[in-house]
Amino acid sequence: MHKITEKERLNEEMTRIEVEAPLVADKIKPGQFIVIRMHEKGERVPLTFYKKDKEKGTVQMIFQKVGKSTTELDTYEEGDELLDVVGPMGTAADIEDYGTVVCIGGGVGTPEVFPVAKALRNAGNEVIVISGFRTEDLVVCESDFDKGCANEIYITTDDGTYGREGFTSDVLEELIADEDTSLDLVHAVGPPIMMKVIAEITEEHDIDTRVSLNSIMLDATGMCGSCRVEVGEQMKLACVDGPEFDAHKVNFEELMQRITMFEEQEEEAMERWEEENGGCCR
Amino acid sequence: MSPEEERVPVPERGPEERKDDFDEVPLGYTPEQAMEEAERCLQCAKSPCIGGCPVEIEIPNFVEAVAEGNFQEALEIMKEFNVIPAITGRVCPQEEQCEEVCVMGNVGDPINIGKLERFIADYARENDLEEAPEIEEEKDLSVAIVGTGPSGITCAALLGQNGYQVTMYEALHEPGGVLKYGIPEFRLPNEVIDHELEYLDELDVDIKLNRIVGQNIELEELEEDFDAIYVATGAGSPRFLGLEGEDLKGVFSANEFLTRINLMKAYKFPEYDTPITDMEKVGVIGAGNVAMDSARCALRMGADSHILYRRTTEWSPARDEEIEHAKEEGVTFDTLCNPKRIIGDEDGWVDGIELFECTLEEPDDSGRPSPKILEDTEHKRDFDTVVIAIGQEPNKVFYENAKGVDVKDWGGIIIDDETRMTTKEGVFAGGDAVSGAATVIWAMGDGRTAAQNIMEYLED
Ligand SMILES: Cc1cc2nc3c(=O)[nH]c(=O)nc-3n(C[C@H](O)[C@H](O)[C@H](O)COP(=O)(O)OP(=O)(O)OC[C@H]3O[C@@H](n4cnc5c(N)ncnc54)[C@H](O)[C@@H]3O)c2cc1C
Ligand SMILES: Cc1cc2nc3c(=O)[nH]c(=O)nc-3n(C[C@H](O)[C@H](O)[C@H](O)COP(=O)(O)OP(=O)(O)OC[C@H]3O[C@@H](n4cnc5c(N)ncnc54)[C@H](O)[C@@H]3O)c2cc1C
Ligand code: SF4
Ligand code: SF4
Ligand code: FES
C-alpha cells in the first residue's frame, strides 16, 4: 500500500498528489512514468512522474480528470492509500548538452515536461519552455519553470486569457523564424494533435524532435501489445520501447485513432460512477 | 467395449449452462468415481505411463493408492514429483503424454490419469489433507527467482522445502504467470492457483510483486543480494502477423484479449475498471490452446466466435479436450484459410478479414501437412473483432538488460544442458523463457531440475 502524503487541487481539472513509493523515488528519471492501481477492482493507470523526493521516499504526479479512474483518484485524500504504485516504467529521456532545447508542454503535458526541462538545463542546455493551456484557470507549473529551470518561458492560452493567445506551435514558429536563435532539439509532451503539429513544423526545419506518446496501456510491461505504435514503419511498444520516440517517425494518425478504442466503455464507466456518486465531482 | 475398457465419465457442466459464465467446465470425479476409474489400471510391470510424463510421476503407485482409497498416500506420492497437481491435472496435454502411452489404451480408453491427478489435489484441498510442509534445516543460502509462473513456483517450492531462503520477483500485480493472466477461470479457477501459492507461503517464500527485473530492479542488484538466481520469465511477448490493418481498433493480441478479460476481469466491467470492447463477431487467428481460450472467452462475452486456421482441426496444436469443449459451446471452426489483411471501416474499426483459401500438402518440419495458399481465392468475411493468437516470444525487458546473459536470435535464453546455468555464473534459467512457448508441465519440470542444479551449485 502506498500512502498519499499530499494532495492539492491545482484547478478544476488538475490535481497534484504525492505518494509514498521509496523504490520508485530511488530510481525514477525524467521521461519515465509510473503505473498506479487504486484498489482491487481498479485498472492500471499510467501517469508520468513530476517530482520526487528520495529522502522522503515519495513521488509526485499531476493528473487531469478525464474519465472514471482519474475522477475517482481525485476523491482520494491525504492519508488514503493506493494499492499499487509501480515504476519506474519506460525509458528515460536522453539528457545531454545539445545546445538550445525547446521543451513544449500541452495541458497536463506541462508537468510531464518539467523534470526533463530541469535535467536538460542542469546538463548545460539553454532551455526554452513553451507551455499551452485552454484558458487562464488551467495554467499550472509556471513557478516551477521560473526557479532556474528555464532560460525563457512562454505561456499560451487558446482564448488569450493569460500569456499569449494561441497555441504552443505558434510560439515555436516564431522562435524558428527568429534568426538570432538556432534550435538544436525540441521535446514535446501533450495531446497527440499538438505533438503532430509540432513534428510537422520541426521536420520542415530539420530540428530533432522527441515526443512522449500516450497510447493506451494495459500492463505496461511489454506483455500485451495494447500500446503498440508505428514508429519508422516498425511496430514499437510505447510502454517499454518508449514512451519517448523520434517525432518525425511517429505515425500520429494511427495513434490518434487507437486512443479512441474504448470511448464507449469509458463513457459507460463515467456515467455509472456519476450515478453511484451522486453526479458530484465534475 | 466392456465397462472396464471404458473410462468412468467425468461430470461436466453442459454447454448451454456454461457458455455464458466463467465458472469451471469439468466438475471432477467424486471419491467413488475416482476409485472406480483407478481400479481399471493394470499396474503394468513396465509402466510406460511414467515415461510419458515429463516429470516421471510414479503413476501406477499413485493410481493404486487412489483405487484403495488411500488418498493421503496418493497425495504424498504425487507431491514428491509434482507440487502443483491441481494445475497440471487440469491443463496438461495428457492425451499426448502419460495417457498416450498407457497400455489400457490398446484395448480401450487409457486411464484418465489427468482427472485422477486433479481429483487427488482437489480432494486434499477441500478436506484439508495437506499437512504443513516439512522444511529441512534452514540454510543460510538465498535464491532469487524471477517470474512466478509454474516454472518459478516449482523451483521455489523445492528450494523452500530444502531450507533455502527464497524470494520471488514478479512483474505483474498478481503471481501465477500465464496460469493467472492467460488461462481463463473456466479452465483453471484462480482459487486453485491461489491455494498452490499458499503452499509457497507456508515454506516462507517471499513474493515481491510489481518488480520487473531489468526495468525497476536490475539483475546486478539481485546478484549482490542472492547466492543464486533462477530466471523463469516465460514467453509473454505477443507476436503479430505484420498484416495490413493490424493497427485497427478491434484488433487484439491474444495476450491483451486474455489479460483484459482474465487478470483484469473485464468480463465484469464496469464493476471492474478495465474495459474490453463490445463484440458481436470475433475472428481468432490461430488454433493452439491460446486461440481456444480466446475463442471461448469471446463466446462468453456474448460474441459469435470463430477460429480461423490454415490447416484442418485434426492438426490443431490445442488439446483435444479444449477443441471438444470449444465446439460443444458453439465456437465455429473456419479451417483451410489464411488471412491476407484486416479490413477497416472509415472510423478505423475492424470490419472484416480478407482470407485466402488453403489446401494441405506434404508434411513440413513439424510433421504436419503444410498449408498452401490458393491464388485468387481472396474473399472477405465480416468480423468486428480480431484476436491474433499465433504465439508468444520471450519478453525482452529481462534479457536486453541482463548483461552477460546470452540469448538466441529469437530471444530464448541460452543455458548449459547439464548445469542449467546461463552464460552468467550463478544465474540459471528455465521454462518458456528458455524453450519458447511450451507447456505447464515442461516449465515445471525445468523448475524442478533447476532447483536440483542450484542446490548442487550452492553446496560446492
Ligand atoms: C506514458 C503515459 C503517461 C501519462 N501521464 C499522464 C500524466 O502525467 N497525467 C495525466 O493526467 N495523464 C497521463 N496519462 C494519461 C492517463 O493515463 C489517462 O488519462 C488515464 O488512464 C485515463 O483514465 P480514466 O479512466 O480517467 O479515463 P477514461 O475515460 O478511461 O479515458 C479517457 C482518455 O484517456 C486515455 N486513456 C484511457 N485509458 C488509458 C490507459 N489505460 N492508458 C493510457 N491512456 C488511457 C484515452 O485517450 C481515453 O480516451 C499518461 C498516459 C501514458 C500512456
Ligand atoms: C492462453 C494460454 C493457454 C495455455 N494453455 C496451456 C495448456 O492448456 N496446457 C499447458 O500445458 N500449457 C498451456 N499454455 C502454456 C503454459 O501456460 C506455459 O508454457 C507456462 O505457463 C510457462 O511457464 P513459465 O513459468 O515458464 O512462464 P510464465 O507462466 O509465462 O510465467 C512467467 C512470469 O514471469 C513474469 N515476468 C516476465 N518478465 C519478468 C521480469 N523481467 N521481471 C519479473 N517478472 C517477469 C511474468 O509476468 C510471468 O508472471 C498456455 C499458454 C497460454 C498463454
Ligand atoms: S503431470 Fe501431466 S503428464 Fe505427468 S502424469 Fe500428470 S497429467 Fe500426466
Ligand atoms: S500404463 Fe496405464 S494401465 Fe499401465 S500402469 Fe500406467 S496407467 Fe496403469
Ligand atoms: S501496455 Fe501492454 S505491451 Fe505496452
Coordinates of C-alpha atoms in Angstrom, one line a residue, chain A residues 23 27 32 37-44 68-69 72 84 86-91 216-226 228 230 235 237 240-241 251 254 257-258 260-262 264-266 268-269 272, chain B residues 171-174 181 210-212 215-218 221 236-238 240 246-253 255-257 259-260 263-264 269-278 345-349 395-397 400:
Chain A
L23 CA 11.6 2.1 -4.6
K27 CA 15.3 5.2 -9.3
Q32 CA 9.8 7.8 -17.2
R37 CA -3.8 0.9 -9.3
M38 CA -6.2 2.3 -6.8
H39 CA -7.8 -0.8 -5.5
E40 CA -8.6 -4.5 -6.3
K41 CA -11.1 -3.5 -9.0
G42 CA -9.0 -0.7 -10.4
E43 CA -7.3 -0.5 -13.8
R44 CA -3.6 0.1 -14.2
K68 CA -13.7 7.4 -14.3
S69 CA -10.3 6.4 -13.0
E72 CA -12.1 8.5 -8.7
D84 CA -0.1 -0.3 -6.3
V86 CA 4.8 0.7 -9.9
G87 CA 7.8 2.2 -11.5
P88 CA 9.9 3.4 -13.0
M89 CA 8.3 2.4 -16.3
G90 CA 9.6 3.1 -19.8
T91 CA 12.9 4.5 -20.9
I216 CA -3.5 3.1 -24.2
M217 CA -1.6 0.8 -21.8
L218 CA -2.7 -2.3 -20.1
D219 CA 0.2 -4.0 -18.3
A220 CA 2.9 -1.5 -19.3
T221 CA 5.4 -4.4 -19.0
G222 CA 5.7 -5.2 -22.7
M223 CA 3.4 -8.2 -22.5
C224 CA 0.2 -7.3 -24.3
G225 CA 0.7 -5.0 -27.3
S226 CA -2.1 -2.7 -26.4
R228 CA 1.7 -0.5 -29.9
E230 CA 4.1 2.7 -35.5
M235 CA 5.8 -1.6 -34.5
L237 CA 5.6 -0.8 -27.7
V240 CA 8.9 -0.5 -22.9
D241 CA 10.4 0.9 -26.1
N251 CA 2.5 7.6 -37.2
E254 CA -2.7 5.7 -36.1
Q257 CA -7.3 6.6 -33.9
R258 CA -6.2 3.9 -31.5
T260 CA -10.4 6.3 -29.0
M261 CA -10.8 2.5 -29.0
F262 CA -12.5 2.3 -25.6
E264 CA -17.9 3.8 -25.5
Q265 CA -16.8 1.9 -22.4
E266 CA -15.1 5.0 -20.9
E268 CA -20.3 4.0 -19.6
A269 CA -17.9 3.8 -16.7
R272 CA -22.1 4.7 -13.7
Chain B
A171 CA 6.4 -8.1 -12.9
L172 CA 2.6 -8.0 -12.5
H173 CA 0.5 -7.3 -9.5
E174 CA -0.5 -10.9 -9.1
Y181 CA -3.3 -13.8 -16.8
N210 CA 5.3 -5.3 -9.3
R211 CA 9.1 -5.9 -9.6
I212 CA 10.2 -6.0 -13.2
Q215 CA 13.1 -2.3 -15.6
N216 CA 12.7 -1.3 -12.0
I217 CA 15.3 -3.6 -10.4
E218 CA 18.4 -4.8 -12.1
E221 CA 21.2 -5.9 -7.7
G236 CA 4.9 -13.4 -22.7
S237 CA 5.6 -11.1 -25.6
P238 CA 2.9 -11.2 -28.2
F240 CA 1.8 -10.1 -34.6
E246 CA -3.3 -4.9 -37.5
D247 CA -3.4 -1.4 -36.0
L248 CA -7.2 -1.1 -36.5
K249 CA -9.4 -0.7 -33.5
G250 CA -10.8 -4.1 -32.5
V251 CA -7.6 -5.9 -33.2
F252 CA -6.1 -7.5 -30.1
S253 CA -3.1 -9.8 -29.4
N255 CA -2.3 -11.7 -24.6
E256 CA -4.1 -8.4 -24.5
F257 CA -7.5 -10.0 -25.0
T259 CA -5.3 -10.3 -19.9
R260 CA -8.1 -7.8 -20.1
L263 CA -6.4 -10.9 -15.0
M264 CA -8.2 -7.5 -15.1
F269 CA -16.8 -4.4 -16.5
P270 CA -17.9 -1.8 -15.3
E271 CA -17.8 -3.3 -11.8
Y272 CA -14.1 -3.7 -12.6
D273 CA -12.4 -0.7 -14.3
T274 CA -10.6 -2.3 -17.1
P275 CA -12.7 -2.3 -20.3
I276 CA -13.0 -4.6 -23.3
T277 CA -14.7 -3.5 -26.5
D278 CA -18.2 -4.8 -27.3
D345 CA -14.2 1.0 -41.9
E346 CA -13.9 4.7 -42.2
D347 CA -13.7 5.2 -38.4
G348 CA -10.7 2.9 -38.1
W349 CA -12.7 -0.1 -36.7
N395 CA 9.8 -10.6 -23.2
K396 CA 12.9 -8.6 -23.9
V397 CA 12.8 -6.4 -20.8
E400 CA 18.1 -6.9 -23.0

